[in-house]
Amino acid sequence: MPLLNTFIFSALLVCMLFNVSNSLYFHIGETERKCFIEEIPDETNVIVNYKVELYDPRSGGFMPSSPGIGMHVEVRDPDDKTLLSRVYSSEGKISFTSHTPGEHVICMYSNSSAWFSGSQLRVHLDIQVGEHAVNYGEVVQKEKLSELQLRVRQLLDQVEQITKEQNYQRSLPHEGIEQFLTPVGFQGLLALIGTNGQGVGTSAISQWVTRTSDLAITDEERAVLDKFIDKLYEDMDSHSGNFLNNEGVALFTLQSACNHSCIPNAEPTYLHNNNKLSLVAVRDIQEGEEICISYLDECNLQRSRHSRRKELMENYLFACNCIKCEEQACDPDVTSEEEEEEDEDMSE
Ligand SMILES: [Zn+2]
């Protein structure tokens, strides 16, 4: 896996986190400026919701900040033209519309004053792009839409947004493709997909499976459903094999750059069940800390050090020396129970 400079890396992760709702926050010091890059197609609505909290040295936690605390927000379009630049209060909603497709830079910094004398602010951020930025509650009231009309409207907005995104993707330069169009290049491409590819579709199904646990159903119905789910995974396995129990494999530039850890701090997921992969933090991430994901599925991740490292060596050709593997270095090289069972099955 390519290693990236950790600093650039955390900045990149923040970009990817833009698809996440409510879970992103960052710390900012006095007069410090933090910028985020978001790729936005043209004529797209963007809403940025934020809330500032002030570090409380007495409790060691963060408390709601006083309304006097202001955040200067600046948005620049791909031509470096300022779309927006003004001071907002400690909590607010900023909205703007893009007119040029490409990378937009959103910068935030606190209004410098003595009110937090060298201590830190925590800024919660939620950025919504495209049809996610439409307040349909307002639309229904204003245009008196029925439930059905509203659904149709949302669907049309979604289609329009997908078209905009596709047009934007098509407009990007695609140089470099030629290198893969030779026998050697194609081999290289397969190797690249083998080690860096991210399964597409698995997450959508697993999300659905996870959500079935919220269903209010009887024990009998639950048993039927569980049986159906088991069969579904079994069928997927028989069609695409154990490693690729999904609808396809795709390469994502940023996610490919993420190293593995047996105690990852982020996980890749398809939040909107479309082609957009998001990295979601699974715990707080310190500034400068490397973003790591797990190359192992949940079951394998719970296995012994020996089993995890064997799986990683076989599929990804490296010996894992993550913190967890280091900590367990003195563990005997035993295979986990599950693996022993498998070995027994095979020898029978
Ligand atoms: Zn490890």
GROMACS .gro file of C-alpha atoms and ligand atoms in nm:
model
  349
    1MET     CA    1   0.000   0.000   0.000
    2PRO     CA    2   0.133   0.340  -0.079
    3LEU     CA    3   0.221   0.538   0.227
    4LEU     CA    4   0.117   0.896   0.242
    5ASN     CA    5   0.253   1.169   0.457
    6THR     CA    6   0.040   1.156   0.770
    7PHE     CA    7  -0.035   1.524   0.764
    8ILE     CA    8  -0.171   1.525   0.409
    9PHE     CA    9  -0.341   1.207   0.501
   10SER     CA   10  -0.549   1.346   0.784
   11ALA     CA   11  -0.645   1.636   0.562
   12LEU     CA   12  -0.757   1.392   0.295
   13LEU     CA   13  -0.962   1.194   0.540
   14VAL     CA   14  -1.145   1.503   0.641
   15CYS     CA   15  -1.238   1.554   0.275
   16MET     CA   16  -1.374   1.204   0.258
   17LEU     CA   17  -1.566   1.252   0.576
   18PHE     CA   18  -1.778   1.515   0.410
   19ASN     CA   19  -2.036   1.253   0.330
   20VAL     CA   20  -2.078   1.177   0.695
   21SER     CA   21  -2.352   1.339   0.893
   22ASN     CA   22  -2.301   1.466   1.247
   23SER     CA   23  -1.999   1.254   1.330
   24LEU     CA   24  -1.720   1.489   1.227
   25TYR     CA   25  -1.556   1.736   1.456
   26PHE     CA   26  -1.213   1.891   1.473
   27HIS     CA   27  -1.015   2.104   1.716
   28ILE     CA   28  -0.899   2.451   1.638
   29GLY     CA   29  -0.673   2.687   1.832
   30GLU     CA   30  -0.685   3.063   1.856
   31THR     CA   31  -0.639   3.228   1.512
   32GLU     CA   32  -0.568   2.884   1.368
   33ARG     CA   33  -0.715   2.828   1.026
   34LYS     CA   34  -0.854   2.494   0.911
   35CYS     CA   35  -0.947   2.428   0.551
   36PHE     CA   36  -1.139   2.146   0.386
   37ILE     CA   37  -1.160   2.053   0.024
   38GLU     CA   38  -1.487   1.934  -0.122
   39GLU     CA   39  -1.536   1.833  -0.484
   40ILE     CA   40  -1.865   1.979  -0.598
   41PRO     CA   41  -2.033   1.963  -0.940
   42ASP     CA   42  -2.166   2.291  -1.079
   43GLU     CA   43  -2.499   2.445  -0.980
   44THR     CA   44  -2.513   2.237  -0.665
   45ASN     CA   45  -2.647   2.348  -0.329
   46VAL     CA   46  -2.423   2.301  -0.029
   47ILE     CA   47  -2.522   2.341   0.334
   48VAL     CA   48  -2.265   2.355   0.613
   49ASN     CA   49  -2.401   2.312   0.966
   50TYR     CA   50  -2.155   2.377   1.246
   51LYS     CA   51  -2.143   2.420   1.621
   52VAL     CA   52  -1.851   2.549   1.827
   53GLU     CA   53  -1.768   2.421   2.176
   54LEU     CA   54  -1.514   2.573   2.412
   55TYR     CA   55  -1.256   2.371   2.606
   56ASP     CA   56  -1.324   2.382   2.978
   57PRO     CA   57  -0.996   2.339   3.174
   58ARG     CA   58  -1.187   2.268   3.497
   59SER     CA   59  -1.377   1.966   3.373
   60GLY     CA   60  -1.133   1.878   3.095
   61GLY     CA   61  -1.429   1.856   2.859
   62PHE     CA   62  -1.601   2.084   2.613
   63MET     CA   63  -1.894   2.309   2.693
   64PRO     CA   64  -2.133   2.503   2.471
   65SER     CA   65  -1.961   2.824   2.371
   66SER     CA   66  -2.100   3.168   2.437
   67PRO     CA   67  -2.276   3.335   2.143
   68GLY     CA   68  -1.997   3.595   2.137
   69ILE     CA   69  -1.759   3.345   1.984
   70GLY     CA   70  -1.752   3.388   1.610
   71MET     CA   71  -1.627   3.176   1.324
   72HIS     CA   72  -1.494   3.334   1.012
   73VAL     CA   73  -1.597   3.119   0.717
   74GLU     CA   74  -1.451   3.151   0.372
   75VAL     CA   75  -1.548   2.951   0.064
   76ARG     CA   76  -1.339   2.967  -0.253
   77ASP     CA   77  -1.432   2.809  -0.585
   78PRO     CA   78  -1.192   2.611  -0.814
   79ASP     CA   79  -1.081   2.941  -0.977
   80ASP     CA   80  -0.985   3.071  -0.631
   81LYS     CA   81  -1.270   3.320  -0.646
   82THR     CA   82  -1.425   3.393  -0.306
   83LEU     CA   83  -1.783   3.267  -0.297
   84LEU     CA   84  -1.844   3.362   0.062
   85SER     CA   85  -1.651   3.531   0.339
   86ARG     CA   86  -1.808   3.646   0.663
   87VAL     CA   87  -1.817   3.598   1.038
   88TYR     CA   88  -2.086   3.374   1.180
   89SER     CA   89  -2.186   3.312   1.540
   90SER     CA   90  -2.087   3.008   1.747
   91GLU     CA   91  -2.353   2.792   1.588
   92GLY     CA   92  -2.501   2.823   1.247
   93LYS     CA   93  -2.591   2.714   0.899
   94ILE     CA   94  -2.404   2.838   0.595
   95SER     CA   95  -2.537   2.773   0.249
   96PHE     CA   96  -2.401   2.845  -0.094
   97THR     CA   97  -2.440   2.729  -0.453
   98SER     CA   98  -2.146   2.624  -0.668
   99HIS     CA   99  -2.117   2.775  -1.016
  100THR     CA  100  -1.791   2.613  -1.126
  101PRO     CA  101  -1.742   2.235  -1.099
  102GLY     CA  102  -1.435   2.118  -0.906
  103GLU     CA  103  -1.255   2.151  -0.576
  104HIS     CA  104  -1.404   2.406  -0.342
  105VAL     CA  105  -1.203   2.513  -0.039
  106ILE     CA  106  -1.392   2.584   0.281
  107CYS     CA  107  -1.185   2.756   0.550
  108MET     CA  108  -1.278   2.832   0.909
  109TYR     CA  109  -1.104   3.028   1.179
  110SER     CA  110  -1.217   3.182   1.505
  111ASN     CA  111  -1.241   3.557   1.551
  112SER     CA  112  -0.922   3.626   1.738
  113SER     CA  113  -0.974   3.760   2.088
  114ALA     CA  114  -0.889   3.681   2.444
  115TRP     CA  115  -1.208   3.490   2.514
  116PHE     CA  116  -1.045   3.156   2.505
  117SER     CA  117  -0.692   3.258   2.593
  118GLY     CA  118  -0.489   2.994   2.419
  119SER     CA  119  -0.730   2.711   2.481
  120GLN     CA  120  -0.901   2.502   2.220
  121LEU     CA  121  -1.230   2.503   2.038
  122ARG     CA  122  -1.409   2.196   1.914
  123VAL     CA  123  -1.600   2.251   1.593
  124HIS     CA  124  -1.870   2.004   1.492
  125LEU     CA  125  -1.923   2.003   1.120
  126ASP     CA  126  -2.183   1.856   0.890
  127ILE     CA  127  -2.166   1.930   0.519
  128GLN     CA  128  -2.449   1.832   0.292
  129VAL     CA  129  -2.423   1.847  -0.083
  130GLY     CA  130  -2.682   1.831  -0.360
  131GLU     CA  131  -3.025   1.692  -0.292
  132HIS     CA  132  -2.920   1.620   0.068
  133ALA     CA  133  -2.902   1.997   0.113
  134VAL     CA  134  -3.269   2.048   0.023
  135ASN     CA  135  -3.504   2.111   0.312
  136TYR     CA  136  -3.801   1.907   0.191
  137GLY     CA  137  -4.004   2.000   0.497
  138GLU     CA  138  -4.004   2.359   0.373
  139VAL     CA  139  -4.071   2.254   0.014
  140VAL     CA  140  -4.380   2.057   0.122
  141GLN     CA  141  -4.519   2.354   0.314
  142LYS     CA  142  -4.447   2.607   0.043
  143GLU     CA  143  -4.569   2.405  -0.254
  144LYS     CA  144  -4.833   2.201  -0.070
  145LEU     CA  145  -4.705   1.868  -0.201
  146SER     CA  146  -4.870   1.536  -0.128
  147GLU     CA  147  -4.659   1.244   0.000
  148LEU     CA  148  -4.638   1.098  -0.351
  149GLN     CA  149  -4.552   1.432  -0.513
  150LEU     CA  150  -4.278   1.477  -0.255
  151ARG     CA  151  -4.127   1.132  -0.328
  152VAL     CA  152  -4.132   1.203  -0.703
  153ARG     CA  153  -3.972   1.540  -0.642
  154GLN     CA  154  -3.695   1.382  -0.430
  155LEU     CA  155  -3.635   1.116  -0.695
  156LEU     CA  156  -3.608   1.377  -0.973
  157ASP     CA  157  -3.367   1.583  -0.761
  158GLN     CA  158  -3.157   1.272  -0.702
  159VAL     CA  159  -3.146   1.191  -1.074
  160GLU     CA  160  -3.049   1.549  -1.152
  161GLN     CA  161  -2.771   1.539  -0.892
  162ILE     CA  162  -2.637   1.206  -1.023
  163THR     CA  163  -2.634   1.350  -1.378
  164LYS     CA  164  -2.440   1.654  -1.257
  165GLU     CA  165  -2.188   1.434  -1.076
  166GLN     CA  166  -2.146   1.205  -1.376
  167ASN     CA  167  -2.092   1.501  -1.608
  168TYR     CA  168  -1.835   1.633  -1.364
  169GLN     CA  169  -1.655   1.297  -1.346
  170ARG     CA  170  -1.652   1.277  -1.727
  171SER     CA  171  -1.501   1.623  -1.752
  172LEU     CA  172  -1.202   1.517  -1.538
  173PRO     CA  173  -0.882   1.426  -1.722
  174HIS     CA  174  -0.838   1.051  -1.766
  175GLU     CA  175  -0.474   1.042  -1.873
  176GLY     CA  176  -0.281   0.739  -1.762
  177ILE     CA  177  -0.546   0.485  -1.867
  178GLU     CA  178  -0.326   0.383  -2.166
  179GLN     CA  179  -0.063   0.235  -1.936
  180PHE     CA  180  -0.307  -0.043  -1.844
  181LEU     CA  181  -0.398  -0.130  -2.204
  182THR     CA  182  -0.099  -0.359  -2.267
  183PRO     CA  183  -0.065  -0.722  -2.144
  184VAL     CA  184   0.192  -0.618  -1.880
  185GLY     CA  185  -0.010  -0.311  -1.785
  186PHE     CA  186  -0.323  -0.521  -1.747
  187GLN     CA  187  -0.139  -0.764  -1.518
  188GLY     CA  188  -0.032  -0.467  -1.311
  189LEU     CA  189  -0.390  -0.343  -1.296
  190LEU     CA  190  -0.514  -0.681  -1.171
  191ALA     CA  191  -0.245  -0.685  -0.902
  192LEU     CA  192  -0.347  -0.333  -0.803
  193ILE     CA  193  -0.712  -0.434  -0.773
  194GLY     CA  194  -0.618  -0.753  -0.586
  195THR     CA  195  -0.447  -0.567  -0.305
  196ASN     CA  196  -0.624  -0.230  -0.310
  197GLY     CA  197  -0.971  -0.304  -0.441
  198GLN     CA  198  -1.270  -0.225  -0.226
  199GLY     CA  199  -1.572  -0.452  -0.254
  200VAL     CA  200  -1.876  -0.273  -0.387
  201GLY     CA  201  -2.219  -0.378  -0.274
  202THR     CA  202  -2.125  -0.580   0.032
  203SER     CA  203  -2.180  -0.280   0.247
  204ALA     CA  204  -2.524  -0.213   0.103
  205ILE     CA  205  -2.630  -0.568   0.185
  206SER     CA  206  -2.465  -0.570   0.524
  207GLN     CA  207  -2.631  -0.235   0.600
  208TRP     CA  208  -2.964  -0.391   0.514
  209VAL     CA  209  -2.883  -0.695   0.726
  210THR     CA  210  -2.784  -0.471   1.017
  211ARG     CA  211  -3.106  -0.275   0.988
  212THR     CA  212  -3.318  -0.588   0.999
  213SER     CA  213  -3.228  -0.610   1.368
  214ASP     CA  214  -3.448  -0.301   1.422
  215LEU     CA  215  -3.754  -0.477   1.282
  216ALA     CA  216  -4.033  -0.541   1.530
  217ILE     CA  217  -4.103  -0.904   1.439
  218THR     CA  218  -4.183  -1.224   1.624
  219ASP     CA  219  -3.922  -1.485   1.711
  220GLU     CA  220  -4.058  -1.717   1.441
  221GLU     CA  221  -4.039  -1.443   1.179
  222ARG     CA  222  -3.688  -1.360   1.297
  223ALA     CA  223  -3.584  -1.723   1.253
  224VAL     CA  224  -3.719  -1.725   0.896
  225LEU     CA  225  -3.542  -1.398   0.818
  226ASP     CA  226  -3.212  -1.521   0.965
  227LYS     CA  227  -3.237  -1.834   0.756
  228PHE     CA  228  -3.299  -1.622   0.445
  229ILE     CA  229  -2.997  -1.404   0.525
  230ASP     CA  230  -2.774  -1.709   0.577
  231LYS     CA  231  -2.887  -1.845   0.240
  232LEU     CA  232  -2.822  -1.508   0.076
  233TYR     CA  233  -2.461  -1.501   0.196
  234GLU     CA  234  -2.419  -1.866   0.101
  235ASP     CA  235  -2.539  -1.792  -0.255
  236MET     CA  236  -2.313  -1.490  -0.280
  237ASP     CA  237  -2.020  -1.707  -0.170
  238SER     CA  238  -2.093  -1.972  -0.431
  239HIS     CA  239  -2.111  -1.710  -0.708
  240SER     CA  240  -1.819  -1.488  -0.627
  241GLY     CA  241  -1.612  -1.675  -0.371
  242ASN     CA  242  -1.544  -1.604  -0.010
  243PHE     CA  243  -1.315  -1.309  -0.065
  244LEU     CA  244  -1.539  -1.126  -0.308
  245ASN     CA  245  -1.886  -1.169  -0.166
  246ASN     CA  246  -2.008  -0.855  -0.333
  247GLU     CA  247  -2.128  -0.710  -0.659
  248GLY     CA  248  -1.794  -0.585  -0.779
  249VAL     CA  249  -1.461  -0.436  -0.689
  250ALA     CA  250  -1.354  -0.077  -0.736
  251LEU     CA  251  -1.038   0.122  -0.684
  252PHE     CA  252  -1.061   0.439  -0.480
  253THR     CA  253  -0.760   0.667  -0.477
  254LEU     CA  254  -0.777   0.784  -0.118
  255GLN     CA  255  -0.900   0.463   0.039
  256SER     CA  256  -0.623   0.271  -0.144
  257ALA     CA  257  -0.374   0.486   0.042
  258CYS     CA  258  -0.500   0.373   0.382
  259ASN     CA  259  -0.283   0.127   0.569
  260HIS     CA  260  -0.418  -0.162   0.773
  261SER     CA  261  -0.445  -0.185   1.149
  262CYS     CA  262  -0.598  -0.462   1.361
  263ILE     CA  263  -0.743  -0.179   1.573
  264PRO     CA  264  -0.852   0.057   1.294
  265ASN     CA  265  -0.968   0.412   1.364
  266ALA     CA  266  -1.180   0.437   1.050
  267GLU     CA  267  -1.387   0.216   0.826
  268PRO     CA  268  -1.483   0.250   0.460
  269THR     CA  269  -1.856   0.240   0.399
  270TYR     CA  270  -2.111   0.325   0.131
  271LEU     CA  271  -2.326   0.567   0.325
  272HIS     CA  272  -2.565   0.646   0.044
  273ASN     CA  273  -2.563   0.308  -0.129
  274ASN     CA  274  -2.417   0.464  -0.441
  275ASN     CA  275  -2.067   0.475  -0.589
  276LYS     CA  276  -1.938   0.714  -0.321
  277LEU     CA  277  -1.717   0.552  -0.063
  278SER     CA  278  -1.684   0.730   0.271
  279LEU     CA  279  -1.434   0.675   0.546
  280VAL     CA  280  -1.609   0.699   0.880
  281ALA     CA  281  -1.417   0.745   1.204
  282VAL     CA  282  -1.487   0.461   1.449
  283ARG     CA  283  -1.331   0.651   1.738
  284ASP     CA  284  -1.180   0.991   1.805
  285ILE     CA  285  -0.878   1.059   1.586
  286GLN     CA  286  -0.602   1.285   1.710
  287GLU     CA  287  -0.447   1.541   1.483
  288GLY     CA  288  -0.149   1.386   1.304
  289GLU     CA  289  -0.263   1.030   1.382
  290GLU     CA  290  -0.250   0.801   1.081
  291ILE     CA  291  -0.587   0.695   0.945
  292CYS     CA  292  -0.600   0.314   0.935
  293ILE     CA  293  -0.870   0.080   0.817
  294SER     CA  294  -0.900  -0.296   0.852
  295TYR     CA  295  -0.832  -0.514   0.548
  296LEU     CA  296  -0.981  -0.805   0.740
  297ASP     CA  297  -1.354  -0.859   0.768
  298GLU     CA  298  -1.513  -0.837   1.111
  299CYS     CA  299  -1.485  -1.212   1.181
  300ASN     CA  300  -1.119  -1.233   1.088
  301LEU     CA  301  -1.042  -0.918   1.282
  302GLN     CA  302  -1.155  -1.091   1.604
  303ARG     CA  303  -0.922  -1.386   1.550
  304SER     CA  304  -0.586  -1.451   1.715
  305ARG     CA  305  -0.274  -1.255   1.622
  306HIS     CA  306  -0.140  -1.557   1.439
  307SER     CA  307  -0.458  -1.600   1.232
  308ARG     CA  308  -0.487  -1.232   1.146
  309ARG     CA  309  -0.127  -1.210   1.034
  310LYS     CA  310  -0.156  -1.529   0.831
  311GLU     CA  311  -0.462  -1.393   0.647
  312LEU     CA  312  -0.290  -1.059   0.582
  313MET     CA  313   0.029  -1.225   0.460
  314GLU     CA  314  -0.164  -1.452   0.223
  315ASN     CA  315  -0.389  -1.184   0.076
  316TYR     CA  316  -0.189  -0.863   0.112
  317LEU     CA  317   0.169  -0.990   0.132
  318PHE     CA  318   0.278  -0.809   0.446
  319ALA     CA  319   0.347  -0.894   0.810
  320CYS     CA  320   0.126  -0.681   1.032
  321ASN     CA  321   0.310  -0.488   1.300
  322CYS     CA  322   0.020  -0.274   1.416
  323ILE     CA  323  -0.008  -0.174   1.784
  324LYS     CA  324  -0.237  -0.468   1.861
  325CYS     CA  325  -0.004  -0.718   1.691
  326GLU     CA  326   0.293  -0.566   1.876
  327GLU     CA  327   0.109  -0.590   2.208
  328GLN     CA  328   0.023  -0.952   2.142
  329ALA     CA  329   0.371  -1.037   2.019
  330CYS     CA  330   0.424  -1.270   2.315
  331ASP     CA  331   0.102  -1.461   2.251
  332PRO     CA  332   0.168  -1.820   2.148
  333ASP     CA  333   0.129  -1.877   1.774
  334VAL     CA  334  -0.201  -2.059   1.806
  335THR     CA  335  -0.466  -2.064   1.546
  336SER     CA  336  -0.800  -1.936   1.666
  337GLU     CA  337  -1.068  -2.192   1.755
  338GLU     CA  338  -1.264  -2.123   1.441
  339GLU     CA  339  -0.962  -2.189   1.227
  340GLU     CA  340  -0.887  -2.511   1.411
  341GLU     CA  341  -1.241  -2.625   1.337
  342GLU     CA  342  -1.190  -2.545   0.970
  343ASP     CA  343  -0.864  -2.738   0.969
  344GLU     CA  344  -1.042  -3.033   1.129
  345ASP     CA  345  -1.320  -3.018   0.870
  346MET     CA  346  -1.065  -3.028   0.594
  347SER     CA  347  -0.880  -3.326   0.733
  348GLU     CA  348  -1.201  -3.526   0.774
  349ZN      ZN  349  -0.209  -0.621   1.329
   0.00000   0.00000   0.00000
